[in-house]
Short mmCIF file of C-alpha atoms and ligand atoms in Angstrom, two decimals:
data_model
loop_
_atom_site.label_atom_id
_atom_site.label_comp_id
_atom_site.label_asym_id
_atom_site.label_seq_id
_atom_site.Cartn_x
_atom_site.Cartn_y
_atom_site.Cartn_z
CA UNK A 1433 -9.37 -1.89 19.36
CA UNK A 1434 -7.93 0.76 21.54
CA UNK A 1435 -8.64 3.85 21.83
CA UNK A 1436 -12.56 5.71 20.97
CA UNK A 1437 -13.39 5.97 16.88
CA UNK A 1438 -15.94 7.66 14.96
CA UNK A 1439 -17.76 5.72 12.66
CA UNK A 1440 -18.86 7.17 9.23
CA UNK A 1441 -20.87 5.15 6.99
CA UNK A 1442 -22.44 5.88 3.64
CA UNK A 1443 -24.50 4.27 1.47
CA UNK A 1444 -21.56 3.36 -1.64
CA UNK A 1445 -18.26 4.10 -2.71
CA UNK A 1446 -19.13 6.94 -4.30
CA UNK A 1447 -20.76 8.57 -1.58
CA UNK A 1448 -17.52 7.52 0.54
CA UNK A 1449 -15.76 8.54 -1.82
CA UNK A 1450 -17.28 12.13 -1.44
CA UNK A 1451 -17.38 12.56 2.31
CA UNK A 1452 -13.30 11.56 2.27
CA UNK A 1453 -12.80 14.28 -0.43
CA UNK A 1454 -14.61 16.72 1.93
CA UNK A 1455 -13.00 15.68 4.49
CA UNK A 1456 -9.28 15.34 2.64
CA UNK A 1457 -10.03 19.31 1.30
CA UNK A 1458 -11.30 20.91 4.60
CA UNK A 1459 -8.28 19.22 6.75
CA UNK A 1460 -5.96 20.74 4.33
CA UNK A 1461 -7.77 24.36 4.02
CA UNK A 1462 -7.70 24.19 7.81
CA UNK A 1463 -3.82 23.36 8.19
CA UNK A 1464 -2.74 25.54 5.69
CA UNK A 1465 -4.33 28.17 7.10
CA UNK A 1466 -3.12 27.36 10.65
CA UNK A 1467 0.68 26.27 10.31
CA UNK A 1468 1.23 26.68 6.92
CA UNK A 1469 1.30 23.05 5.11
CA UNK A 1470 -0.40 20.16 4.99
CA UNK A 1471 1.20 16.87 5.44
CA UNK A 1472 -0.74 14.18 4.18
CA UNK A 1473 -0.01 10.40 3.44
CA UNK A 1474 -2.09 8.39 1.07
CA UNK A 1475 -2.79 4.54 1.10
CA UNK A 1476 -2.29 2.10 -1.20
CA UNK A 1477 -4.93 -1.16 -2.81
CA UNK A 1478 -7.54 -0.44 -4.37
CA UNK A 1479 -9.92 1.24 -2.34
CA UNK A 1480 -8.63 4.18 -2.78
CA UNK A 1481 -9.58 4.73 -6.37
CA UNK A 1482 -12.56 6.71 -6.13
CA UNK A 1483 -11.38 8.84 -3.56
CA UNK A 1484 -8.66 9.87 -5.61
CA UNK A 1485 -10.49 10.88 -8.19
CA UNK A 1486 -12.98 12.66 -6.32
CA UNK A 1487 -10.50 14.62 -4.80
CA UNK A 1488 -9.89 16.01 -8.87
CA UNK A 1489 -12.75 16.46 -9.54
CA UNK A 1490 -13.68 18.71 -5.76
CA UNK A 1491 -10.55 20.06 -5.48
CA UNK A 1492 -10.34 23.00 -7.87
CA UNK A 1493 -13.67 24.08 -6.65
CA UNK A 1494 -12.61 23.90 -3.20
CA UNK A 1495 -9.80 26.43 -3.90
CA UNK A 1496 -6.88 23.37 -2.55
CA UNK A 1497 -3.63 25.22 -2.69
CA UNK A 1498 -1.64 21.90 -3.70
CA UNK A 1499 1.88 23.72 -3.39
CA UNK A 1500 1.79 23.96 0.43
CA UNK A 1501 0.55 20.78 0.25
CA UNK A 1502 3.41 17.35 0.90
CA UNK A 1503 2.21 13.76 -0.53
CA UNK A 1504 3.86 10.71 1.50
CA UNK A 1505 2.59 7.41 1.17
CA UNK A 1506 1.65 4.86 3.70
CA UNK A 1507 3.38 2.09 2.07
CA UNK A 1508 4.79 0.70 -0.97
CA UNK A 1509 5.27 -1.93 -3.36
CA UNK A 1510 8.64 -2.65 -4.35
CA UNK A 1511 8.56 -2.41 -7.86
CA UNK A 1512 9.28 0.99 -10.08
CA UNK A 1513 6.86 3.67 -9.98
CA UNK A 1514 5.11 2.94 -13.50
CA UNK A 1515 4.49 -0.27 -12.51
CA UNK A 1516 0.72 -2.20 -12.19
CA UNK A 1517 1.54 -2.43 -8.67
CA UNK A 1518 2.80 0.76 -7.59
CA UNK A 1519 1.06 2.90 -5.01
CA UNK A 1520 2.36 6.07 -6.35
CA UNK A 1521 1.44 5.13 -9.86
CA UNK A 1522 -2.38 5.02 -8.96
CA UNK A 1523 -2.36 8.25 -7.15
CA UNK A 1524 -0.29 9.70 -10.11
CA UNK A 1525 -2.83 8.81 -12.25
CA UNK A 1526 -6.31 9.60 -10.92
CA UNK A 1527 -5.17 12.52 -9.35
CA UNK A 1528 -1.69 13.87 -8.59
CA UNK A 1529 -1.01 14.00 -13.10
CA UNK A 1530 -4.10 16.15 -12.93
CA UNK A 1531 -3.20 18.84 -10.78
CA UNK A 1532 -2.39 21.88 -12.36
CA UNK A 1533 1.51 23.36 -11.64
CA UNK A 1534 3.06 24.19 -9.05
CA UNK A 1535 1.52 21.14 -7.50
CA UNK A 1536 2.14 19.70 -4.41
CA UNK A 1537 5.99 18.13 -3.17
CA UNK A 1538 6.20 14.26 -3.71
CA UNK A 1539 7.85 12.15 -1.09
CA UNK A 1540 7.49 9.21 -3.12
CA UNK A 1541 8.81 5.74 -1.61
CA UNK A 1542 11.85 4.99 -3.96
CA UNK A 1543 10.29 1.24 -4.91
CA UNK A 1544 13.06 1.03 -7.57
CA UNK A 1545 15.75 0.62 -4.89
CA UNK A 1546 16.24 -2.22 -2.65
CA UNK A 1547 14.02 -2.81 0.15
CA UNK A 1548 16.54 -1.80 3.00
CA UNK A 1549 17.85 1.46 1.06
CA UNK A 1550 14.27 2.69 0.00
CA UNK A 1551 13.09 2.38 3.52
CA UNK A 1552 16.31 4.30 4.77
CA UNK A 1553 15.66 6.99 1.98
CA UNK A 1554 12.50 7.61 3.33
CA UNK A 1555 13.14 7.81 6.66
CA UNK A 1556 15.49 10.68 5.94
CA UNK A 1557 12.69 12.30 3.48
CA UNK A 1558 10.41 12.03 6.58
CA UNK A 1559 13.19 13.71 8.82
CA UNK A 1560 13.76 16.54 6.74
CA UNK A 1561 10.06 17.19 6.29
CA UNK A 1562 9.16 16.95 10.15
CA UNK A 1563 12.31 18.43 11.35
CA UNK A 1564 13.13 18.77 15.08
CA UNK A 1565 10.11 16.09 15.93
CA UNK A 1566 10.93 12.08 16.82
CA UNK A 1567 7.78 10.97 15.44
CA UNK A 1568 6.36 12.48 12.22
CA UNK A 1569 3.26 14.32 13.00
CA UNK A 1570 1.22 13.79 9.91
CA UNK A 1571 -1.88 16.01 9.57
CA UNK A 1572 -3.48 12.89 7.92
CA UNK A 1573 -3.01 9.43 7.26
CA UNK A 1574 -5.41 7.05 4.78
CA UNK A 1575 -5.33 3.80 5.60
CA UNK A 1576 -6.90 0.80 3.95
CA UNK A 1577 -7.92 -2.29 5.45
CA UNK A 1578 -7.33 -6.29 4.19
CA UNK A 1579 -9.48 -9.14 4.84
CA UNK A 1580 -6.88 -10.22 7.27
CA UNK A 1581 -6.64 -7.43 9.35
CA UNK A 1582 -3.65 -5.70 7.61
CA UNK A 1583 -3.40 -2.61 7.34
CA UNK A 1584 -0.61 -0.33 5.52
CA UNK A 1585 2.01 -2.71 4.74
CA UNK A 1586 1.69 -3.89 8.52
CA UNK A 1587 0.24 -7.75 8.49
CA UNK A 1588 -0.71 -10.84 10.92
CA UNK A 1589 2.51 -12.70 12.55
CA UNK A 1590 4.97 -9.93 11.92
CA UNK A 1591 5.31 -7.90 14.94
CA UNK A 1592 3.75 -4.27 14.25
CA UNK A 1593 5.37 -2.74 17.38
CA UNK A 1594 8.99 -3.88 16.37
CA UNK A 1595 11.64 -1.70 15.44
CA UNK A 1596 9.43 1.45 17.53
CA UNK A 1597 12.90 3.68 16.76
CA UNK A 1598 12.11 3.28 13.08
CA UNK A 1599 9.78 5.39 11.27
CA UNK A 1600 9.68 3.20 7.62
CA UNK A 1601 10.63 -0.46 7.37
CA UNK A 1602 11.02 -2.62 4.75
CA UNK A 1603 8.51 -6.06 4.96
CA UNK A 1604 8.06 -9.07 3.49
CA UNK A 1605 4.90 -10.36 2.22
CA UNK A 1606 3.17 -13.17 0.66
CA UNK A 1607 1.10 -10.31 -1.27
CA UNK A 1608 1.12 -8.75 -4.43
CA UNK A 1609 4.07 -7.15 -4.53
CA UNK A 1610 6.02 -9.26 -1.95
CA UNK A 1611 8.36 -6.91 -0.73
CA UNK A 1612 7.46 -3.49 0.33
CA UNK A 1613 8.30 -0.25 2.34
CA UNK A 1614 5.53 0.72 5.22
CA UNK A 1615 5.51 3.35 7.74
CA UNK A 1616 5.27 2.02 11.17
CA UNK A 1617 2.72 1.90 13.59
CA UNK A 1618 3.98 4.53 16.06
CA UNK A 1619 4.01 7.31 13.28
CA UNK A 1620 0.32 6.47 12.69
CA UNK A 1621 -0.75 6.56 15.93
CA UNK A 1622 1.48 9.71 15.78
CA UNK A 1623 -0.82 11.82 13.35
CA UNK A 1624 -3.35 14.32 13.98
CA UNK A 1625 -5.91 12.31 11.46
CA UNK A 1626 -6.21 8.76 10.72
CA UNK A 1627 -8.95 7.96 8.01
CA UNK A 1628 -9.63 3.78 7.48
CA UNK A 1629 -11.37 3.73 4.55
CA UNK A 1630 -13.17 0.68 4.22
CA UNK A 1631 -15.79 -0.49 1.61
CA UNK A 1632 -16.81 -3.45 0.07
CA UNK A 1633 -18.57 -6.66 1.60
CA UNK A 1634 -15.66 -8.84 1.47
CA UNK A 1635 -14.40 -6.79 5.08
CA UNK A 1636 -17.57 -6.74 6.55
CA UNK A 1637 -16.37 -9.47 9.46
CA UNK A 1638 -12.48 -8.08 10.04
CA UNK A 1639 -14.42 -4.01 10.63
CA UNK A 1640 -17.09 -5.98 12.88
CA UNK A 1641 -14.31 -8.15 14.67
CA UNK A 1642 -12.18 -4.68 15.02
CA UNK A 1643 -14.84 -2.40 16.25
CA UNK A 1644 -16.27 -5.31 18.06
CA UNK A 1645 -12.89 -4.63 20.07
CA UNK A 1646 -11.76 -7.82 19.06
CA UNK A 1647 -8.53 -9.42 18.19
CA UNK A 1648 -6.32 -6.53 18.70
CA UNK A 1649 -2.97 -9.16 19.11
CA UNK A 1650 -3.70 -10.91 15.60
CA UNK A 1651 -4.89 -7.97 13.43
CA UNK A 1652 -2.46 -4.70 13.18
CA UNK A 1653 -5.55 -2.85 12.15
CA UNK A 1654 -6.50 -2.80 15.45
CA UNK A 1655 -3.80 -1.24 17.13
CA UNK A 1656 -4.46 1.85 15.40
CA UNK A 1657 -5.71 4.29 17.57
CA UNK A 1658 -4.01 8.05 17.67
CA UNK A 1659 -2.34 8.97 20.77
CA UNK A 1660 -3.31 12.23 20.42
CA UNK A 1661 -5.20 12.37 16.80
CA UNK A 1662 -8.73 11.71 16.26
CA UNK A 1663 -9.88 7.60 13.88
CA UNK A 1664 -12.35 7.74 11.53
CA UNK A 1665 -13.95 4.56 9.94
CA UNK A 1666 -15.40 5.68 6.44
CA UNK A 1667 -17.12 2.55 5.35
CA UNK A 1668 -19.51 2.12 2.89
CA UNK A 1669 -23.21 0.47 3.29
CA UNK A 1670 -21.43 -3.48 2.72
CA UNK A 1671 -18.69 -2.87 4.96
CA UNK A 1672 -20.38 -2.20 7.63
CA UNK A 1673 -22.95 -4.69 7.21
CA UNK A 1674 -21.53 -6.82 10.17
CA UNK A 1675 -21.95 -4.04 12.62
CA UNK A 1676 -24.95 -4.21 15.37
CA UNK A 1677 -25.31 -0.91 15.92
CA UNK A 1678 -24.65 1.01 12.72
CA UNK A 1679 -26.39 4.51 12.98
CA UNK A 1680 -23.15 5.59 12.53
CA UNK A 1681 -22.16 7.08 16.24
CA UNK A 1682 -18.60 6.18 17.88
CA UNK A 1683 -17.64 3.22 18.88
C1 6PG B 487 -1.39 -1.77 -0.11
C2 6PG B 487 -2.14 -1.09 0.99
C3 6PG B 487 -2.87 -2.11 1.80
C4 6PG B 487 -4.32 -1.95 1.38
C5 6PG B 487 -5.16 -3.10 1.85
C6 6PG B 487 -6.54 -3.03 1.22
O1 6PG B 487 -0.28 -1.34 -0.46
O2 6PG B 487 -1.99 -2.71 -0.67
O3 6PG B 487 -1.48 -0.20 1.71
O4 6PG B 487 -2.78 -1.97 3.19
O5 6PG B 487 -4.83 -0.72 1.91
O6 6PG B 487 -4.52 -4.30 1.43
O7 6PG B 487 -6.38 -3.18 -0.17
P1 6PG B 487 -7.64 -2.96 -1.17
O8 6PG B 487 -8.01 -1.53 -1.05
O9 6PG B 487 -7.08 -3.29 -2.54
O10 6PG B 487 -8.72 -3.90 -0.70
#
């Protein structure tokens, strides 16, 4: 794995759940304060879940002011945006439905359109919102993590660091949800704050074979590491269960 990351690690989902809601809230208090917006881009899966609702239930407390606030996602299934699949539908539900108006701007990943057009669409969403930049500078970027070393819509065999003057491409996969639309790995590396949020025993070997520093030319996961932006691992207790050394301190 390139690069230097923290690693966070908590005793359950829950409690992961909790520290990425603190740490979701106080990113976007902090950038809102200091430029204005916060740009934030959420993953899809499942892992998510409790995150998302978390950041309900904190975020009212925590005073979030959602309408300076812009929702991209890391990737997408190709399907519409009600269905079982749909990584907008599962934010919409646990959380983004629940916030109160104005609410934040949605640059949802048009699933409902072909492959090529939706990625095309996006990329122009993503050049109106980060005007005057190449790369999208996101202030923060969830990612999730497969068995396989996936991560976004990014997988094994298919060259992560093709098409580097694209932004969003479309992929095909022999996942659920076959075809989707995935931001690419430069405009990861590009963001100020990359989050993997891991939990669950069934990715206990891929985090310990990535933070081992292993395999970075089979699994995409490992070629995150910011440029300039800091990596946090957020596992929980099972996750991390293949790690030697897991006080917790950078890797
Ligand atoms: C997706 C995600 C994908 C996900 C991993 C982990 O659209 O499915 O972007 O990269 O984060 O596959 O998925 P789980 O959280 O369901 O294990």
């Amino acid at each position: 794995m390139r690069g230097r990351a923290t690693v966070e690690i908590r005793e359950s989902p829950e409690l992961v759940a909790a520290r990425g809601a603190e740490l979701f809230l106080s990113a976007a208090r902090d950038d809102i304060s200091a430029r204005g917006r916060f740009t934030v881009a959420l993953s899809g899966g499942a892992t998510p879940a409790p995150l998302f609702r978390m950041i309900s239930r904190e975020a009212p407390g925590a005073g979030m002011d959602w309408s300076r606030t812009h929702i991209f996602w890391v990737d997408e299934r190709c399907v519409p945006p009600d269905h079982q699949d749909s990584n907008f539908r599962l934010a919409h539900e646990l959380l983004l439905a629940k916030v109160p108006p104005p609410g934040p701007v949605l640059h949802r990943i048009r699933g409902e359109l072909p492959p090529q057009e939706a990625a095309r669409a996006y990329e122009i969403d993503l050049a109106r919102t980060f005007a005057g930049i190449r790369l999208p500078d996101f202030d923060l970027i969830w990612l999730g993590l497969g068995a396989d070393g996936h991560t976004a819509s990014l997988f094994p065999g298919a060259d992560p660091e093709r098409s580097p003057d694209r932004t969003a491409i479309p992929v095909r996969t022999g996942h659920p949800g076959s075809r989707r639309v995935t931001l690419t790995l430069p405009v990861i590396n590009n963001a100020r704050r990359v989050v993997m949020l891991v939990t669950g025993a069934g990715k206990a070997d891929i985090v310990a074979e990535i933070l081992a520093g292993k395999g970075e030319e089979r699994f995409p996961a490992a070629l995150v590491a910011p440029s300039e932006g800091t990596l946090t691992w957020l596992l929980d207790r099972e996750a991390a269960g293949g790690l030697e050394d897991i006080r917790g301190g950078g890797y």
